Coordinates of C-alpha atoms and ligand atoms in Angstrom, one line a residue:
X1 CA 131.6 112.1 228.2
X2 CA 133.3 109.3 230.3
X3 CA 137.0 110.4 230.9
X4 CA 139.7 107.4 231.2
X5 CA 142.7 107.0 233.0
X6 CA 145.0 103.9 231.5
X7 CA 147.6 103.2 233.3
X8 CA 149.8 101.5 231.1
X9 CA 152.7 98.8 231.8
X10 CA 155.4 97.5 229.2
X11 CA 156.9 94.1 227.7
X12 CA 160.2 92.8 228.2
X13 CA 161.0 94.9 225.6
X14 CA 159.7 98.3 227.5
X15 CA 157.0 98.1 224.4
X16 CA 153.4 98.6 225.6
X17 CA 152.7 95.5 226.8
X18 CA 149.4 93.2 225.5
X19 CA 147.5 94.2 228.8
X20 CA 147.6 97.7 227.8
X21 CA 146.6 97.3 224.5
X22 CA 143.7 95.1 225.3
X23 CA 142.5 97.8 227.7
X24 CA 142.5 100.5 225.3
X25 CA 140.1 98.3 223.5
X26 CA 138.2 97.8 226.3
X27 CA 138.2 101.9 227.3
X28 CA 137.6 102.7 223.4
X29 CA 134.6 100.5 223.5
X30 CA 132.9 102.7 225.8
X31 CA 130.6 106.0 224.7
X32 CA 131.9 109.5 224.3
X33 CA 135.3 108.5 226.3
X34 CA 138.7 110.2 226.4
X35 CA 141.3 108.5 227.1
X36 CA 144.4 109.3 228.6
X37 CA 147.3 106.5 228.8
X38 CA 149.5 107.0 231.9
X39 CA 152.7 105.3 232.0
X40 CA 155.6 105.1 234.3
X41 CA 159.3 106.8 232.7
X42 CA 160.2 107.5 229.5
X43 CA 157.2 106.5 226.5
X44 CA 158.9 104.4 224.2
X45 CA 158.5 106.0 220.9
X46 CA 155.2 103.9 219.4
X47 CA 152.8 106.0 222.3
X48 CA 152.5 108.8 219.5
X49 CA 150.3 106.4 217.6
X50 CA 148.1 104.9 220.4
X51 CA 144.5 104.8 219.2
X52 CA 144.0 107.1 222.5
X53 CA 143.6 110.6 223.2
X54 CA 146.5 112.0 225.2
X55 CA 149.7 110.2 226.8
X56 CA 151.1 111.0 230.3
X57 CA 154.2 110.1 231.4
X58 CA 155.0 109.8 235.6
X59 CA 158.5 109.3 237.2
X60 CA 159.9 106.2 236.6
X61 CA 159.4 102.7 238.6
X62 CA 161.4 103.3 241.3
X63 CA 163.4 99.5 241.6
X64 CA 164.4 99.9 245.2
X65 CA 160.0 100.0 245.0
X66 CA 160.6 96.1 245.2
X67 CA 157.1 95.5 243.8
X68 CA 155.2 97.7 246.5
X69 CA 155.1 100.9 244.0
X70 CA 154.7 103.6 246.6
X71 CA 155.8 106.5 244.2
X72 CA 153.6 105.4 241.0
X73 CA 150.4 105.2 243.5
X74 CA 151.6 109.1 245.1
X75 CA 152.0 110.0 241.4
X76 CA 148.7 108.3 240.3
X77 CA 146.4 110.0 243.0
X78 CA 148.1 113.3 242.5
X79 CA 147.0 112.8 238.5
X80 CA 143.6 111.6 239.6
X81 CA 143.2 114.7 242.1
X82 CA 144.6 117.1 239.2
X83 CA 142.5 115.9 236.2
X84 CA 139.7 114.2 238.1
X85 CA 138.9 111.4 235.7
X86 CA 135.6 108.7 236.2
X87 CA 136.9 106.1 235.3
X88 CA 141.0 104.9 235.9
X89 CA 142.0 101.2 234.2
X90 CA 144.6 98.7 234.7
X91 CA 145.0 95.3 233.7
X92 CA 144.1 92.2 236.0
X93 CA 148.5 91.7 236.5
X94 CA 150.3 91.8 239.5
X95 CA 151.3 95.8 239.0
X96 CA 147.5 96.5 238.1
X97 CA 146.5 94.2 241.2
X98 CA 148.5 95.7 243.5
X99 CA 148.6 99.2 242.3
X100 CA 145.1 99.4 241.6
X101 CA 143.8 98.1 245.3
X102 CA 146.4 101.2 246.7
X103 CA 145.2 103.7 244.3
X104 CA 141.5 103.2 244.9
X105 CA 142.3 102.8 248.9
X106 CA 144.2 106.3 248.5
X107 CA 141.6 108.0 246.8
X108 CA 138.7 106.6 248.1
X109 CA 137.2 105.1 245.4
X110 CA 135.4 101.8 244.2
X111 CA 137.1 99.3 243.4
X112 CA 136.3 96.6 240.8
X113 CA 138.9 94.4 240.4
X114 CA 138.9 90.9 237.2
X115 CA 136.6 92.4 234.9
X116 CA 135.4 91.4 232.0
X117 CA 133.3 93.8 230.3
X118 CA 132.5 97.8 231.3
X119 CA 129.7 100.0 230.0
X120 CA 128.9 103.2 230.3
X121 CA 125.6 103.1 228.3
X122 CA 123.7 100.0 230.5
X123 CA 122.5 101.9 233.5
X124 CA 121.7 105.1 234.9
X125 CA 123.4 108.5 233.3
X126 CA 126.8 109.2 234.7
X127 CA 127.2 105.3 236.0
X128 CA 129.9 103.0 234.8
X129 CA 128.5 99.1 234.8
X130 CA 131.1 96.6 235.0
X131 CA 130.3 92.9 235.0
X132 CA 132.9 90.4 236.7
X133 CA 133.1 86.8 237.8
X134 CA 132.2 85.9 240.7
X135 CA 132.5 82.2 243.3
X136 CA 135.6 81.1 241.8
X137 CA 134.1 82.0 238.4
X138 CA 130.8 80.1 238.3
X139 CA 128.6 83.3 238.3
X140 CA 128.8 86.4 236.2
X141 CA 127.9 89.5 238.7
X142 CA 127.1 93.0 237.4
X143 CA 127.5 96.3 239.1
X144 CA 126.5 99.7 238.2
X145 CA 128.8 102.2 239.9
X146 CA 127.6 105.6 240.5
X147 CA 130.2 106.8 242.6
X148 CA 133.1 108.0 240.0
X149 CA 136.0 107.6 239.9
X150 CA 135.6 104.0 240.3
X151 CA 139.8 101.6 239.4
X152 CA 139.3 99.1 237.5
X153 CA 141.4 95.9 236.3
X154 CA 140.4 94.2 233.7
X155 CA 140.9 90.1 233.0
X156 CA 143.7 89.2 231.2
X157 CA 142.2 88.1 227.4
X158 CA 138.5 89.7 228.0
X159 CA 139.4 92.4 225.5
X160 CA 140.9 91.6 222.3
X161 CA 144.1 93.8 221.8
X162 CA 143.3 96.9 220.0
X163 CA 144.0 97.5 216.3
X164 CA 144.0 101.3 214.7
X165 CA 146.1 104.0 215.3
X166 CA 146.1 107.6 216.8
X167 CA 147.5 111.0 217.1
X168 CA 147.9 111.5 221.2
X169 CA 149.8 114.3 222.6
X170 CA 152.4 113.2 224.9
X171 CA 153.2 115.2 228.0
X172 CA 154.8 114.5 231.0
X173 CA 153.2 115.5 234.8
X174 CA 155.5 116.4 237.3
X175 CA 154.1 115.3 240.7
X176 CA 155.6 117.0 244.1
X177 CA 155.1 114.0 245.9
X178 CA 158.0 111.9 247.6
X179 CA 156.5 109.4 249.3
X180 CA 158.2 108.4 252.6
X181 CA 158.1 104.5 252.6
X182 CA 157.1 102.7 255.7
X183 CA 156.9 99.0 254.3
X184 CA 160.0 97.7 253.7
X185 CA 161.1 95.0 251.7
X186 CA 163.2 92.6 253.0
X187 CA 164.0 90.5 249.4
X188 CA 162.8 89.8 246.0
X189 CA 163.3 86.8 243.8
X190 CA 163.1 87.8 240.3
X191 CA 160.9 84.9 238.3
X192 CA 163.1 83.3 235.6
X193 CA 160.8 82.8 232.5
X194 CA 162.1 81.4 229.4
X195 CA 159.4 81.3 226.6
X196 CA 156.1 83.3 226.3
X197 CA 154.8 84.8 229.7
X198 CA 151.9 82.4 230.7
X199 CA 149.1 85.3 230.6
X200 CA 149.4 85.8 226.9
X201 CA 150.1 82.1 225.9
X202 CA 147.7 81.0 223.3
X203 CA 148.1 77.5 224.7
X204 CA 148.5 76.5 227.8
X205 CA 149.6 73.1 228.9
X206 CA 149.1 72.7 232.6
X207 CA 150.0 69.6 234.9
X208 CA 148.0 68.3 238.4
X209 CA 149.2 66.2 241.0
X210 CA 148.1 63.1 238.6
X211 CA 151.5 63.8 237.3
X212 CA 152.9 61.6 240.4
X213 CA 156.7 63.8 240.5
X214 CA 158.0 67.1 239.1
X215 CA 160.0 65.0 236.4
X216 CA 156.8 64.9 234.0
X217 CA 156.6 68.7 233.7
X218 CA 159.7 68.4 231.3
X219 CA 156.7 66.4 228.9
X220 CA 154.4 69.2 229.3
X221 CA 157.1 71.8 228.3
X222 CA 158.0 69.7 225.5
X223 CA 153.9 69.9 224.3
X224 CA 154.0 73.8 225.2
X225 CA 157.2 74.2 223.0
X226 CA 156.0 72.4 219.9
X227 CA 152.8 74.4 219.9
X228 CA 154.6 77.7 221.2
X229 CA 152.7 77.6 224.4
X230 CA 153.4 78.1 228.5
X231 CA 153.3 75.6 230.8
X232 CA 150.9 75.8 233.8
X233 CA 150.6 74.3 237.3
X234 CA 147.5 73.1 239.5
X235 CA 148.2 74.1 243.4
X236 CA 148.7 71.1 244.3
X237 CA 151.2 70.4 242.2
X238 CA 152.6 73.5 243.1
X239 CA 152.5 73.1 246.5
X240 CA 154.2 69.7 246.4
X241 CA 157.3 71.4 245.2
X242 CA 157.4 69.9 241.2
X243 CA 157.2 73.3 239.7
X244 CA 157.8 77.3 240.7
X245 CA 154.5 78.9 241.9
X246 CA 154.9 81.5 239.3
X247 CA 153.1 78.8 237.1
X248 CA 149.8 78.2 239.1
X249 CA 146.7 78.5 237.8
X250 CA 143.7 79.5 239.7
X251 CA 142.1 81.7 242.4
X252 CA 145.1 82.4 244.3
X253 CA 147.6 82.0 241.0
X254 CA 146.4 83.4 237.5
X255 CA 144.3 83.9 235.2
X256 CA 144.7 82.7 231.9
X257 CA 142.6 82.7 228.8
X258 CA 144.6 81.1 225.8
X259 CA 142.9 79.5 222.9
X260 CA 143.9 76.0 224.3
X261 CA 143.8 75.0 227.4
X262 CA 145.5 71.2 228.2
X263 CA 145.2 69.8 231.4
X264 CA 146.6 66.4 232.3
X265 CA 146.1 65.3 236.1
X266 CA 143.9 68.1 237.2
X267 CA 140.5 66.7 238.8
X268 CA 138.9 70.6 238.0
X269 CA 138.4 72.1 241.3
X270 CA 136.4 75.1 241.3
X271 CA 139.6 77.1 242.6
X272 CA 141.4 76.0 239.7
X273 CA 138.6 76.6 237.0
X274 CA 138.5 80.0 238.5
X275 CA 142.2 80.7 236.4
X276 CA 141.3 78.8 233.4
X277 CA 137.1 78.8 233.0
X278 CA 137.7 81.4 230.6
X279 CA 139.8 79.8 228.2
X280 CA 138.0 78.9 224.4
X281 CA 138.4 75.1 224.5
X282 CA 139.5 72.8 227.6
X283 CA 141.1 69.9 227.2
X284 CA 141.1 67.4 229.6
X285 CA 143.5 63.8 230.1
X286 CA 142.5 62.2 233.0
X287 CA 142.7 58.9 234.3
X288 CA 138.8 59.3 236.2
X289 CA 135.9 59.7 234.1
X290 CA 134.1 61.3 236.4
X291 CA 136.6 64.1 237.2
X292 CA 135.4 67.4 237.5
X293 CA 137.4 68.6 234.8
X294 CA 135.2 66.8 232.2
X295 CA 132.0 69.1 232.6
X296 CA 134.3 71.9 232.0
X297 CA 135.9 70.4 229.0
X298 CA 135.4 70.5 225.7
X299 CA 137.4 67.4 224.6
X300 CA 139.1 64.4 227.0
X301 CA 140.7 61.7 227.4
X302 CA 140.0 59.0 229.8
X303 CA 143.8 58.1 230.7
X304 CA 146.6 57.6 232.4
X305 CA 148.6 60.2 231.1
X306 CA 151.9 57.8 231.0
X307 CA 150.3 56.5 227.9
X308 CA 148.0 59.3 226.7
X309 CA 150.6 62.1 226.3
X310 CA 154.1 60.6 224.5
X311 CA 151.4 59.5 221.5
X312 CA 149.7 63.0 221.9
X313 CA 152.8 64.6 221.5
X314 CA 154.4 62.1 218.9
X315 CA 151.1 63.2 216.8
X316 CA 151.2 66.9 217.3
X317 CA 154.9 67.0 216.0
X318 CA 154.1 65.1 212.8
X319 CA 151.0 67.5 212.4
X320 CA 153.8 70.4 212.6
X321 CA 155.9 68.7 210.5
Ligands
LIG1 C1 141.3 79.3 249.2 C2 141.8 78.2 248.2 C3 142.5 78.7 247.1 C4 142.9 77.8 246.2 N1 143.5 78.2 245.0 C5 143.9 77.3 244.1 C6 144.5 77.8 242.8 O1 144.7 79.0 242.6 N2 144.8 76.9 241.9 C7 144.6 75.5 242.1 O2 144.9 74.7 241.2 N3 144.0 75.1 243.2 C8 143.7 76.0 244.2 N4 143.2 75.5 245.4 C9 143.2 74.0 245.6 C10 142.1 73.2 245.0 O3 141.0 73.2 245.8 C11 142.5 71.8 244.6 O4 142.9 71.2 245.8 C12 143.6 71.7 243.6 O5 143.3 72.4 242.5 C13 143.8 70.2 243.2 O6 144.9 70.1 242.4 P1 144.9 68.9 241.4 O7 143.7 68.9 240.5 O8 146.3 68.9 240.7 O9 144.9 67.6 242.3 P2 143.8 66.5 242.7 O10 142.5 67.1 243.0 O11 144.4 65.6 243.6 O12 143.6 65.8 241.3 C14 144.5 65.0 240.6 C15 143.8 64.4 239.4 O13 144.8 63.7 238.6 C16 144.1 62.5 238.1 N5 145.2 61.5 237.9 C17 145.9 60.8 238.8 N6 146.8 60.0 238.2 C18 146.6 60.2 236.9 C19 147.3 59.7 235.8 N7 148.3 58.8 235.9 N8 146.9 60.1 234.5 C20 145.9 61.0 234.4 N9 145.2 61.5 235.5 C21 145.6 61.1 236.7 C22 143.1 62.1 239.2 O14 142.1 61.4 238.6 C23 142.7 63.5 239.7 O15 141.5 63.9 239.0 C24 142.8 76.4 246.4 C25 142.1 75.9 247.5 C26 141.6 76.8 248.4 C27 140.9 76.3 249.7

């Protein structure tokens, strides 16, 4: 038997959120587990039919935490000590990123961060595989951990969110723990997002420094609106000022795997596959033929995106219509 830790993080609407419910897939997919959803406060009500075993509930997200989570990572490793799973799972966000890194630091354990499949069957008896990209994506690498527990996060998409229902029992665990803090955060800037959150987009219409100015990003929101998608951002264009880092796309920005993925002005570096690689089709308008971005591509456009992307648009509306 494989035991599972989930640690589980919510929607805007304090639902369970899409990277949850993708890693319960990911977790039920493996043999003989039992899996135990942790999340942080109060369960909102739709826990009790999880397709899991058990539900634990820690103390709340402290907000004066500022995004450093010192009391969920005490609470976590107290759990881990307490119920000593093999295996503990986040999703590949920010909280899963950051918490993740300080939980397996904590405990001492392995830790495999961006993955994109997990096995406990593969390898030797009493291992966990787990396969993840590696050079800015170009590679698949596979490990097979022996030393349990081994934290997890798991890429964004790599999993399709779960279906079925369960019968979990809900309990809460009280840790004694009261962390004494010594980072302190000076400021946080909250990211205004109107729209779908660019992880879960379907579509993704992202802009490069081609785009010449920050003005043409109000085309490519136009695009992502009509086909209910998120706008992203190529570092460079980021960088340059025309849009909020919150939208980059890439090694150092996020990882996305919509069904679409539109990029107009992005020349393809391997730092910016790295976020997108993953996506089912790439499309590509660019003004160089031999761009990068075209091996990567599924369909393209050789143009200047002045003249590509109004008709582009124009069409997609009708096609709506
Ligand atoms: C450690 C490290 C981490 C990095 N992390 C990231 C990351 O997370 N994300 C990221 O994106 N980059 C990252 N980079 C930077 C990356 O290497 C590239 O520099 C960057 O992705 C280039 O952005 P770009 O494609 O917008 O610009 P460029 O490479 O300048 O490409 C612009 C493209 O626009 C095309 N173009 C120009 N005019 C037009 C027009 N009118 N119509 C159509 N096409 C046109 C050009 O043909 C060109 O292909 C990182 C680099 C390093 C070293």
């Amino acid at each position: 038997m494989t035991t599972v830790l989930l640690v589980a993080e919510r929607d805007d609407r304090g639902e369970i959120g899409q990277a949850t419910h993708q890693a319960i897939t990911a977790a039920n997919g493996l043999k003989d587990a039992q899996v135990t959803v942790v999340i942080a406060g109060d369960a909102p009500a739709s826990v009790t039919s999880l397709p899991v075993d058990s539900v634990v509930t820690i103390s709340p997200i402290d907000p004066a935490d500022n995004g450093i989570y010192d009391q969920v990572t005490a609470d976590l490793a107290a759990l881990v000590s307490s119920s000593g799973p093999d295996l503990v799972m986040f999703g590949k966000t920010d909280f899963g990123s950051v918490v993740g890194a300080r939980l397996a630091f904590r405990i001492g354990a392995a830790f495999a961060p961006d993955c994109v499949e997990i096995s406990n069957e593969a390898g030797v008896a009493g291992t966990v595989g787990v396969t993840r990209p590696v050079y800015g994506g170009s590679a698949l690498a596979e490990f097979e951990i022996a030393s349990l527990p081994v934290v997890v996060t798991l890429r964004a998409g790599a999993f399709e969110a779960g279906a079925g229902t369960g019968t979990p029992t809900v309990e809460p665990f009280v840790s004694d723990s009261l962390e004494s803090r010594p980072i302190v955060v000076t400021d946080t800037v909250a990211e205004t997002r109107e729209g779908v959150r660019l992880e879960d987009a379907d579509v993704v219409v992202s802009g490069g420094r081609g785009l010449g100015g920050p003005e043409p990003f109000s085309v490519l929101a136009d695009l992502a609106d009509v086909l209910g998608g998120a706008v992203g951002a190529s570092r460079a264009a980021c960088d340059a000022g025309w849009i909020d880092h919150s939208h980059q796309v890439g090694l150092t920005g996020k990882t996305v795997s919509p069904d679409v993925y539109i990029a107009v002005g992005i020349s393809g570096a391997s730092q910016h596959m790295a976020g997108c690689s993953s996506s089912r089709a790439i499309v590509a308008i660019n003004k160089d033929g031999d761009s990068n971005i075209f091996k990567e591509a599924r369909f393209g456009v050789v143009g200047d995106w002045e003249k590509v992307l109004p008709s582009f648009l124009a069409t997609v509306r009708d096609l709506k219509a």
